[in-house]
Amino acid sequence: MDLGQPSGGVNGSGVCAGRRERMFFLSLSEWTLKNVILRIVLALALGSVIGIDRGAKKRGGGARMDAAVCLGAATVMLTSQYMYLTFPGSVNLSRMAAQVISGIGFLGAGSIIVSGHQIKGLTSAASIWTCACIGLAVGIGFADGALLITGILLAVLHLLPVIEKRFYQWSRYVTLYIESDRKRTAAMLLHKLRSDGCTVDMYDVEKSRAEGQSVTILITVRIPARLKKEEYLKELERLEGVLFVDAI
């Protein structure tokens, strides 16, 4: 059952006439009722998989949000293709997709949390944006690309943290985020770091508005190989006036 009338460079099935190669996984490019339903189901499934993965780590908005994002993006592409077939020559297929790409930013911005010099939620924001792109691919019938990118995204979210962790363990450079209850702690920390053989590349001291006299200290240092980073951070945290130490 066809859902619209083809035109111009589109053949009787709603597929571009210039296309010669059939997709490997699924052929959802033809404009039929069955394929429209399959696109919607696939968008819902892929969005849910990404959301469940993020939700299991207590990150992002979870399955409902990612499923809604992917489904919404797919709906935009389905609507674009329907309008293209129904009103020949009057619709630019890429225009509505471009609005999704730029408009999804408000969800990504809402998932980013900035606290002092710490920024969290960037990975969640990027995965939301990618989820929307996957929805666009499914909506236009590019199932191969959507499935492949979903697999790559899940691999990136699972494997890269392990690789990053090992790389950072080998690296001697570290940026320290330190909270202190007094401003003179910065001078004490600098003296401690330099006396232990650390090379200080950059440091910044900022008074916290919400915490009265507490201050935030950001220091980038190179820790000598003879010192173990984890143990050294705990040693710094035990210094007088230091409330919190974290490597960022």
XYZ file of N, CA and C in Angstrom:
744
model
N 0.841 -1.202 0.000
C 0.000 0.000 0.000
C 0.870 1.243 0.000
N 0.744 2.081 -1.037
C 1.515 3.319 -1.114
C 0.829 4.405 -0.302
N 1.624 5.262 0.353
C 1.077 6.328 1.184
C 1.157 7.690 0.517
N 1.713 7.776 -0.652
C 1.815 9.075 -1.316
C 2.123 8.897 -2.785
N 2.058 9.976 -3.524
C 2.324 9.924 -4.953
C 3.759 10.316 -5.234
N 4.501 9.479 -5.944
C 5.885 9.790 -6.263
C 5.987 10.902 -7.285
N 7.167 11.498 -7.369
C 7.366 12.567 -8.340
C 8.804 12.617 -8.787
N 9.064 13.378 -9.851
C 10.413 13.730 -10.303
C 11.385 12.583 -10.262
N 12.403 12.736 -9.370
C 13.480 11.769 -9.286
C 13.173 10.604 -8.393
N 11.884 10.331 -8.124
C 11.503 9.226 -7.257
C 10.719 8.233 -8.078
N 11.025 6.929 -7.923
C 10.336 5.928 -8.725
C 9.006 5.536 -8.095
N 8.357 4.541 -8.614
C 7.028 4.141 -8.167
C 6.946 3.679 -6.743
N 8.049 3.362 -6.112
C 8.029 2.919 -4.718
C 8.466 4.013 -3.768
N 8.716 5.196 -4.277
C 9.169 6.284 -3.420
C 10.652 6.241 -3.160
N 11.414 5.555 -4.027
C 12.854 5.433 -3.859
C 13.550 6.230 -4.942
N 14.637 6.925 -4.614
C 15.377 7.720 -5.597
C 15.789 6.858 -6.777
N 15.572 7.378 -7.989
C 15.823 6.587 -9.185
C 17.284 6.248 -9.359
N 18.172 7.090 -8.830
C 19.594 6.870 -9.022
C 20.171 5.776 -8.145
N 19.401 5.253 -7.202
C 19.920 4.259 -6.273
C 20.025 2.897 -6.949
N 21.167 2.254 -6.861
C 21.359 0.959 -7.509
C 21.653 -0.153 -6.511
N 22.204 0.201 -5.364
C 22.582 -0.829 -4.401
C 21.513 -0.962 -3.323
N 21.173 -2.193 -2.985
C 20.193 -2.456 -1.938
C 20.902 -2.496 -0.595
N 20.213 -2.029 0.434
C 20.786 -2.009 1.770
C 21.076 -3.424 2.265
N 22.049 -3.536 3.168
C 22.507 -4.849 3.632
C 21.568 -5.448 4.678
N 21.214 -4.665 5.712
C 20.402 -5.208 6.799
C 18.914 -5.215 6.446
N 18.361 -4.028 6.221
C 16.938 -3.896 5.951
C 16.732 -2.932 4.790
N 15.738 -3.222 3.966
C 15.408 -2.300 2.885
C 14.120 -1.578 3.264
N 14.267 -0.446 3.956
C 13.107 0.309 4.420
C 12.908 1.592 3.629
N 13.654 1.746 2.538
C 13.601 2.999 1.795
C 12.318 3.156 0.987
N 11.698 2.054 0.609
C 10.478 2.136 -0.187
C 9.339 2.698 0.658
N 8.541 3.572 0.075
C 7.470 4.267 0.791
C 6.200 3.416 0.785
N 6.109 2.499 1.734
C 4.938 1.640 1.891
C 4.483 1.687 3.340
N 3.241 1.295 3.596
C 2.707 1.297 4.957
C 3.525 0.380 5.860
N 3.899 -0.790 5.351
C 4.699 -1.737 6.134
C 6.029 -1.109 6.550
N 6.698 -0.467 5.607
C 8.004 0.128 5.913
C 7.895 1.317 6.864
N 6.823 2.087 6.741
C 6.616 3.203 7.669
C 6.470 2.681 9.096
N 5.686 1.618 9.258
C 5.510 1.014 10.590
C 6.837 0.470 11.109
N 7.594 -0.200 10.229
C 8.892 -0.747 10.636
C 9.864 0.363 11.040
N 9.835 1.477 10.325
C 10.710 2.603 10.679
C 10.370 3.132 12.073
N 9.083 3.274 12.340
C 8.655 3.779 13.650
C 9.086 2.825 14.762
N 8.871 1.528 14.542
C 9.243 0.525 15.553
C 10.754 0.503 15.761
N 11.518 0.584 14.659
C 12.979 0.559 14.766
C 13.496 1.798 15.500
N 12.923 2.956 15.206
C 13.332 4.181 15.905
C 13.058 4.065 17.396
N 11.899 3.539 17.739
C 11.548 3.352 19.150
C 12.507 2.380 19.826
N 12.847 1.292 19.118
C 13.736 0.270 19.689
C 15.151 0.805 19.896
N 15.706 1.461 18.882
C 17.081 1.964 18.997
C 17.193 3.051 20.060
N 16.213 3.950 20.105
C 16.219 4.981 21.137
C 16.126 4.388 22.529
N 15.302 3.349 22.674
C 15.146 2.692 23.979
C 16.426 1.993 24.408
N 17.103 1.337 23.463
C 18.361 0.646 23.786
C 19.403 1.635 24.296
N 19.546 2.757 23.600
C 20.512 3.776 24.030
C 20.122 4.341 25.389
N 18.826 4.614 25.574
C 18.357 5.169 26.838
C 18.523 4.220 28.003
N 18.250 2.939 27.784
C 18.420 1.940 28.845
C 19.882 1.838 29.244
N 20.763 1.881 28.249
C 22.199 1.818 28.543
C 22.640 3.008 29.382
N 22.184 4.215 29.024
C 22.554 5.405 29.793
C 21.901 5.399 31.168
N 20.643 4.951 31.218
C 19.932 4.917 32.491
C 20.521 3.928 33.473
N 21.061 2.816 32.954
C 21.678 1.813 33.830
C 22.888 2.377 34.554
N 23.522 3.384 33.954
C 24.682 4.031 34.580
C 24.279 5.285 35.355
N 22.947 5.489 35.495
C 22.426 6.680 36.178
C 22.877 7.962 35.481
N 22.938 7.900 34.156
C 23.334 9.066 33.369
C 22.230 9.390 32.372
N 22.141 10.650 31.996
C 21.183 11.044 30.973
C 19.746 10.960 31.461
N 18.811 11.024 30.514
C 17.394 11.044 30.855
C 16.738 9.687 30.877
N 17.471 8.628 30.538
C 16.906 7.292 30.569
C 16.212 6.907 29.278
N 15.558 5.742 29.311
C 14.970 5.164 28.108
C 13.851 6.018 27.533
N 13.017 6.598 28.392
C 11.865 7.356 27.885
C 12.288 8.572 27.068
N 13.271 9.302 27.570
C 13.688 10.502 26.854
C 14.369 10.157 25.535
N 15.317 9.208 25.556
C 16.028 8.858 24.327
C 15.092 8.233 23.301
N 14.133 7.421 23.770
C 13.157 6.833 22.855
C 12.293 7.923 22.227
N 11.884 8.908 23.038
C 11.066 10.009 22.523
C 11.843 10.858 21.521
N 13.126 11.108 21.808
C 13.970 11.894 20.897
C 14.114 11.182 19.553
N 14.435 9.899 19.605
C 14.634 9.119 18.378
C 13.329 9.008 17.586
N 12.235 8.775 18.292
C 10.930 8.655 17.643
C 10.503 9.987 17.031
N 10.740 11.074 17.756
C 10.383 12.393 17.236
C 11.167 12.750 15.989
N 12.466 12.452 15.997
C 13.296 12.737 14.826
C 12.857 11.901 13.629
N 12.511 10.634 13.886
C 12.027 9.767 12.806
C 10.717 10.301 12.233
N 9.849 10.806 13.106
C 8.572 11.375 12.661
C 8.792 12.577 11.745
N 9.783 13.387 12.071
C 10.105 14.550 11.235
C 10.495 14.104 9.829
N 11.332 13.075 9.734
C 11.761 12.605 8.414
C 10.627 11.921 7.659
N 9.789 11.183 8.378
C 8.624 10.565 7.740
C 7.698 11.641 7.178
N 7.479 12.683 7.953
C 6.629 13.786 7.503
C 7.240 14.495 6.301
N 8.555 14.688 6.342
C 9.245 15.336 5.222
C 9.084 14.527 3.945
N 9.277 13.207 4.048
C 9.162 12.364 2.861
C 7.722 12.322 2.357
N 6.768 12.297 3.278
C 5.356 12.291 2.880
C 4.996 13.581 2.141
N 5.457 14.708 2.679
C 5.190 15.998 2.028
C 5.860 16.071 0.659
N 7.065 15.487 0.557
C 7.797 15.490 -0.709
C 7.031 14.708 -1.777
N 6.420 13.590 -1.364
C 5.684 12.752 -2.305
C 4.298 13.306 -2.610
N 3.694 13.953 -1.616
C 2.334 14.461 -1.781
C 2.293 15.791 -2.522
N 3.302 16.634 -2.247
C 3.368 17.954 -2.892
C 4.677 18.059 -3.672
N 4.737 17.444 -4.853
C 5.980 17.374 -5.637
C 6.599 18.741 -5.908
N 7.907 18.824 -5.676
C 8.649 20.026 -6.009
C 8.521 21.177 -5.034
N 7.702 21.023 -3.983
C 7.481 22.148 -3.065
C 8.153 21.960 -1.712
N 8.825 20.829 -1.504
C 9.403 20.524 -0.190
C 10.876 20.170 -0.323
N 11.693 20.756 0.540
C 13.110 20.401 0.636
C 13.261 19.380 1.764
N 13.632 18.151 1.424
C 13.704 17.075 2.420
C 14.673 17.370 3.560
N 15.702 18.129 3.286
C 16.726 18.362 4.303
C 16.375 19.494 5.268
N 15.373 20.301 4.938
C 15.096 21.493 5.753
C 14.597 21.122 7.151
N 13.627 20.220 7.241
C 13.094 19.835 8.549
C 14.134 19.073 9.358
N 14.951 18.271 8.683
C 16.017 17.545 9.381
C 17.013 18.515 10.000
N 17.322 19.586 9.279
C 18.258 20.585 9.796
C 17.711 21.248 11.052
N 16.398 21.452 11.110
C 15.787 22.046 12.299
C 15.887 21.119 13.506
N 15.804 19.818 13.269
C 15.960 18.852 14.366
C 17.379 18.918 14.920
N 18.360 18.938 14.024
C 19.768 18.959 14.439
C 20.068 20.172 15.307
N 19.543 21.333 14.912
C 19.806 22.546 15.698
C 18.902 22.638 16.924
N 17.667 22.171 16.802
C 16.711 22.301 17.900
C 16.930 21.350 19.056
N 17.576 20.222 18.808
C 17.785 19.242 19.876
C 18.767 19.764 20.921
N 19.421 20.868 20.613
C 20.404 21.431 21.536
C 19.832 21.797 22.895
N 18.529 22.142 22.964
C 17.969 22.550 24.253
C 17.925 21.382 25.228
N 17.722 20.167 24.720
C 17.754 18.993 25.598
C 19.174 18.704 26.059
N 20.116 18.827 25.124
C 21.513 18.610 25.488
C 21.985 19.606 26.523
N 21.584 20.876 26.343
C 21.983 21.909 27.304
C 21.405 21.632 28.682
N 20.198 21.075 28.723
C 19.565 20.777 30.007
C 20.227 19.648 30.765
N 20.995 18.815 30.066
C 21.652 17.684 30.728
C 23.053 18.032 31.220
N 23.538 19.243 30.891
C 24.883 19.660 31.302
C 24.806 20.421 32.621
N 25.598 19.994 33.580
C 25.635 20.621 34.900
C 27.011 21.234 35.107
N 27.034 22.520 35.411
C 28.289 23.227 35.676
C 28.321 23.611 37.146
N 29.337 23.148 37.844
C 29.508 23.462 39.260
C 30.951 23.894 39.479
N 31.131 25.201 39.681
C 32.498 25.699 39.814
C 33.256 25.457 38.524
N 34.354 24.712 38.623
C 35.153 24.375 37.443
C 34.824 22.972 36.929
N 33.846 22.316 37.519
C 33.471 20.970 37.103
C 32.294 21.021 36.135
N 32.397 20.258 35.065
C 31.331 20.178 34.076
C 30.942 18.716 33.908
N 29.660 18.419 34.115
C 29.167 17.055 33.970
C 27.998 17.037 32.993
N 27.831 15.903 32.327
C 26.711 15.736 31.422
C 27.023 15.934 29.954
N 28.289 16.179 29.618
C 28.640 16.391 28.210
C 28.412 15.129 27.383
N 28.754 13.964 27.955
C 28.540 12.700 27.237
C 27.056 12.452 27.021
N 26.241 12.745 28.032
C 24.795 12.579 27.902
C 24.245 13.503 26.820
N 24.731 14.743 26.784
C 24.281 15.692 25.764
C 24.646 15.203 24.363
N 25.858 14.678 24.219
C 26.301 14.172 22.914
C 25.494 12.953 22.491
N 25.161 12.077 23.450
C 24.389 10.873 23.115
C 22.955 11.237 22.734
N 22.391 12.281 23.357
C 21.052 12.747 22.981
C 21.060 13.265 21.544
N 22.078 14.050 21.201
C 22.199 14.583 19.842
C 22.359 13.444 18.835
N 23.204 12.461 19.169
C 23.409 11.313 18.280
C 22.134 10.505 18.138
N 21.376 10.390 19.226
C 20.107 9.662 19.199
C 19.133 10.318 18.216
N 19.122 11.644 18.192
C 18.271 12.354 17.241
C 18.716 12.082 15.803
N 20.019 12.054 15.581
C 20.548 11.758 14.241
C 20.173 10.343 13.802
N 20.222 9.402 14.739
C 19.822 8.021 14.439
C 18.343 7.989 14.060
N 17.526 8.753 14.776
C 16.105 8.825 14.448
C 15.865 9.368 13.052
N 16.636 10.375 12.657
C 16.516 10.925 11.301
C 16.862 9.872 10.254
N 17.926 9.102 10.526
C 18.341 8.056 9.581
C 17.261 6.989 9.436
N 16.685 6.576 10.569
C 15.618 5.566 10.523
C 14.400 6.130 9.797
N 14.064 7.386 10.088
C 12.879 7.990 9.495
C 12.915 8.062 7.984
N 14.102 8.220 7.407
C 14.215 8.278 5.951
C 14.431 6.898 5.344
N 14.562 5.869 6.202
C 14.719 4.497 5.716
C 16.139 3.997 5.650
N 17.098 4.769 6.171
C 18.509 4.368 6.152
C 18.793 3.498 7.377
N 18.201 2.303 7.390
C 18.301 1.407 8.545
C 19.722 0.931 8.781
N 20.459 0.686 7.692
C 21.845 0.219 7.837
C 22.675 1.196 8.658
N 22.589 2.468 8.268
C 23.357 3.489 8.976
C 22.932 3.626 10.420
N 21.618 3.579 10.665
C 21.105 3.723 12.024
C 21.574 2.584 12.927
N 21.497 1.353 12.427
C 21.936 0.193 13.211
C 23.434 0.238 13.467
N 24.193 0.601 12.431
C 25.650 0.655 12.567
C 26.072 1.726 13.576
N 25.488 2.914 13.475
C 25.843 4.006 14.382
C 25.412 3.697 15.810
N 24.276 3.040 15.978
C 23.849 2.645 17.329
C 24.863 1.702 17.956
N 25.318 0.714 17.179
C 26.329 -0.216 17.686
C 27.629 0.484 18.032
N 28.059 1.406 17.158
C 29.301 2.147 17.418
C 29.153 3.026 18.657
N 27.998 3.686 18.798
C 27.767 4.549 19.961
C 27.833 3.756 21.261
N 27.188 2.589 21.293
C 27.220 1.757 22.504
C 28.639 1.287 22.804
N 29.384 0.948 21.749
C 30.778 0.527 21.945
C 31.616 1.674 22.501
N 31.396 2.875 21.968
C 32.135 4.053 22.459
C 31.820 4.318 23.927
N 30.547 4.240 24.290
C 30.143 4.520 25.670
C 30.676 3.491 26.652
N 30.917 2.251 26.174
C 31.392 1.191 27.071
C 32.907 1.024 27.053
N 33.508 1.094 25.863
C 34.934 0.772 25.739
C 35.850 1.965 25.986
N 35.480 3.139 25.497
C 36.365 4.297 25.646
C 36.648 4.680 27.100
N 35.673 4.577 28.020
C 36.013 4.877 29.419
C 37.126 3.997 29.967
N 37.146 2.721 29.548
C 38.202 1.801 29.995
C 39.549 2.228 29.428
N 39.558 2.568 28.120
C 40.797 3.015 27.475
C 41.273 4.324 28.090
N 40.331 5.256 28.319
C 40.681 6.543 28.931
C 41.293 6.352 30.311
N 40.683 5.473 31.092
C 41.168 5.253 32.453
C 42.603 4.752 32.447
N 42.896 3.815 31.552
C 44.259 3.281 31.475
C 45.238 4.341 30.974
N 44.803 5.144 30.027
C 45.673 6.198 29.507
C 45.998 7.215 30.596
N 44.982 7.620 31.347
C 45.197 8.608 32.402
C 46.072 8.060 33.522
N 46.019 6.745 33.714
C 46.893 6.143 34.726
C 48.354 6.257 34.313
N 48.612 6.165 33.009
C 49.990 6.275 32.508
C 50.447 7.733 32.468
N 49.513 8.652 32.209
C 49.879 10.063 32.094
C 50.256 10.630 33.457
N 51.308 11.438 33.472
C 51.758 12.051 34.723
C 51.117 13.420 34.945
N 50.442 13.943 33.939
C 49.786 15.246 34.082
C 48.377 15.068 34.645
N 47.992 15.945 35.540
C 46.662 15.871 36.138
C 46.200 17.283 36.503
N 44.911 17.530 36.316
C 44.314 18.797 36.743
C 43.528 18.545 38.021
N 43.873 19.250 39.071
C 43.264 19.049 40.382
C 42.201 20.107 40.648
N 41.034 19.647 41.051
C 39.963 20.540 41.498
C 39.917 20.433 43.015
N 40.198 21.541 43.699
C 40.340 21.524 45.157
C 39.419 22.568 45.774
N 38.701 22.156 46.810
C 37.882 23.087 47.576
C 38.507 23.257 48.950
N 38.603 24.517 49.393
C 39.259 24.818 50.665
C 38.429 25.827 51.452
N 38.625 25.844 52.769
C 37.878 26.782 53.606
C 38.638 28.079 53.857
N 39.791 28.228 53.231
C 40.563 29.464 53.415
C 41.416 29.736 52.178
N 41.656 30.990 51.898
C 42.364 31.378 50.680
C 43.855 31.059 50.752
N 44.447 31.138 51.937
C 45.890 30.902 52.042
C 46.271 29.444 51.787
N 45.254 28.557 51.679
C 45.535 27.156 51.353
C 46.210 27.038 49.992
N 45.906 27.949 49.058
C 46.501 27.902 47.721
C 48.013 28.014 47.801
N 48.510 28.954 48.598
C 49.962 29.119 48.748
C 50.580 27.891 49.398
N 49.871 27.325 50.378
C 50.361 26.129 51.047
C 50.430 24.943 50.078
N 49.423 24.817 49.217
C 49.396 23.735 48.232
C 50.529 23.877 47.225
N 50.731 25.084 46.735
C 51.814 25.314 45.783
C 53.166 24.957 46.395
N 53.368 25.334 47.633
C 54.622 25.001 48.316
C 54.768 23.487 48.461
N 53.671 22.820 48.819
C 53.685 21.364 48.982
C 54.004 20.672 47.656
N 53.328 21.076 46.587
C 53.528 20.457 45.278
C 54.964 20.628 44.785
N 55.476 21.825 44.894
C 56.836 22.093 44.404
C 57.891 21.400 45.253
N 57.667 21.325 46.550
C 58.633 20.640 47.414
C 58.643 19.137 47.163
N 57.525 18.595 46.641
C 57.461 17.167 46.311
C 57.936 16.880 44.892
N 58.401 17.899 44.184
C 58.941 17.697 42.842
C 57.924 17.804 41.728
N 56.711 18.271 42.030
C 55.684 18.426 41.001
C 55.925 19.712 40.207
N 55.628 19.650 38.919
C 55.743 20.823 38.054
C 54.367 21.452 37.894
N 54.207 22.686 38.327
C 52.917 23.377 38.251
C 52.826 24.125 36.924
N 51.880 23.728 36.067
C 51.706 24.371 34.766
C 50.738 25.551 34.829
N 49.683 25.407 35.654
C 48.662 26.444 35.706
C 47.900 26.330 37.011
N 47.530 27.457 37.578
C 46.648 27.402 38.745
C 45.756 28.629 38.779
N 44.578 28.448 39.374
C 43.602 29.531 39.453
C 42.867 29.408 40.781
N 42.657 30.516 41.452
C 41.959 30.542 42.738
C 40.718 31.412 42.589
N 39.574 30.864 42.991
C 38.314 31.589 42.855
C 37.507 31.468 44.135
N 37.058 32.587 44.646
C 36.247 32.593 45.862
C 34.827 32.158 45.539
N 34.285 31.245 46.337
C 32.932 30.747 46.121
C 31.916 31.747 46.653
N 30.921 32.076 45.847
C 29.898 33.031 46.271
C 28.935 32.418 47.282
N 28.659 31.133 47.123
C 27.646 30.493 47.964
C 28.197 30.000 49.291
N 29.477 29.799 49.377
C 30.053 29.176 50.559
C 30.794 30.153 51.471
N 30.495 31.442 51.366
C 31.142 32.395 52.258
C 32.614 32.543 51.959
N 33.460 32.085 52.874
C 34.903 32.262 52.756
C 35.600 31.095 52.045
N 34.857 30.080 51.621
C 35.483 28.942 50.948
C 35.978 29.350 49.563
N 36.998 28.657 49.090
C 37.580 28.973 47.785
C 37.722 27.706 46.952
N 37.733 27.898 45.637
C 37.956 26.810 44.692
C 39.319 27.013 44.040
N 40.120 25.953 44.022
C 41.473 26.023 43.467
C 41.583 25.025 42.319
N 42.049 25.494 41.183
C 42.253 24.635 40.014
C 43.734 24.665 39.664
N 44.380 23.491 39.732
C 45.824 23.409 39.496
C 46.128 22.282 38.513
N 46.899 22.583 37.474
C 47.388 21.558 36.552
C 48.859 21.296 36.863
N 49.173 20.037 37.181
C 50.538 19.697 37.599
C 51.017 18.426 36.898
N 52.332 18.268 36.880
C 52.945 17.014 36.436
C 53.531 16.348 37.669
N 52.986 15.171 37.987
C 53.405 14.450 39.188
C 54.578 13.537 38.847
N 55.651 13.562 39.623
C 56.816 12.701 39.346
C 56.442 11.219 39.351
N 57.185 10.429 38.599
C 56.900 8.997 38.479
C 57.027 8.264 39.810
N 57.829 8.795 40.730
C 58.024 8.114 42.013
C 56.795 8.211 42.918
N 55.868 9.126 42.585
C 54.655 9.285 43.386
C 53.474 8.605 42.690
N 52.675 7.870 43.438
C 51.464 7.267 42.907
C 50.337 8.287 42.999
N 49.673 8.533 41.869
C 48.704 9.618 41.804
C 47.576 9.477 42.828
N 46.996 8.276 42.926
C 45.864 8.087 43.825
C 46.251 8.353 45.275
N 47.403 7.819 45.673
C 47.858 8.017 47.047
C 48.227 9.479 47.302
N 48.792 10.121 46.298
C 49.200 11.512 46.463
C 47.985 12.433 46.602
N 46.917 12.138 45.870
C 45.698 12.933 45.989
C 45.102 12.814 47.386
N 45.147 11.605 47.943
C 44.654 11.412 49.310
C 45.517 12.178 50.313
N 46.808 12.225 50.031
C 47.716 12.979 50.905
C 47.392 14.471 50.867
N 47.095 14.985 49.677
C 46.726 16.393 49.553
C 45.408 16.691 50.267
N 44.490 15.744 50.211
C 43.183 15.944 50.835
C 43.283 16.009 52.360
N 44.349 15.439 52.909
C 44.535 15.455 54.367
C 45.190 16.749 54.867
N 45.582 17.624 53.945
C 46.207 18.878 54.351
C 45.209 19.776 55.081
N 45.715 20.579 55.984
C 44.871 21.479 56.764
C 44.190 22.500 55.846
N 42.892 22.639 56.016
C 42.128 23.599 55.225
C 41.552 23.042 53.938
N 41.992 21.859 53.516
C 41.498 21.250 52.273
C 40.227 20.459 52.566
N 39.157 20.769 51.847
C 37.877 20.089 52.042
C 37.654 18.965 51.039
N 38.161 19.155 49.820
C 37.860 18.192 48.755
C 38.922 18.284 47.674
N 39.348 17.119 47.167
C 40.315 17.054 46.066
C 39.808 16.053 45.034
N 39.837 16.456 43.772
C 39.416 15.542 42.708
C 40.236 15.820 41.459
N 40.545 14.761 40.715
C 41.257 14.898 39.440
C 40.225 15.023 38.334
N 40.320 16.066 37.513
C 39.325 16.280 36.455
C 40.012 16.307 35.092
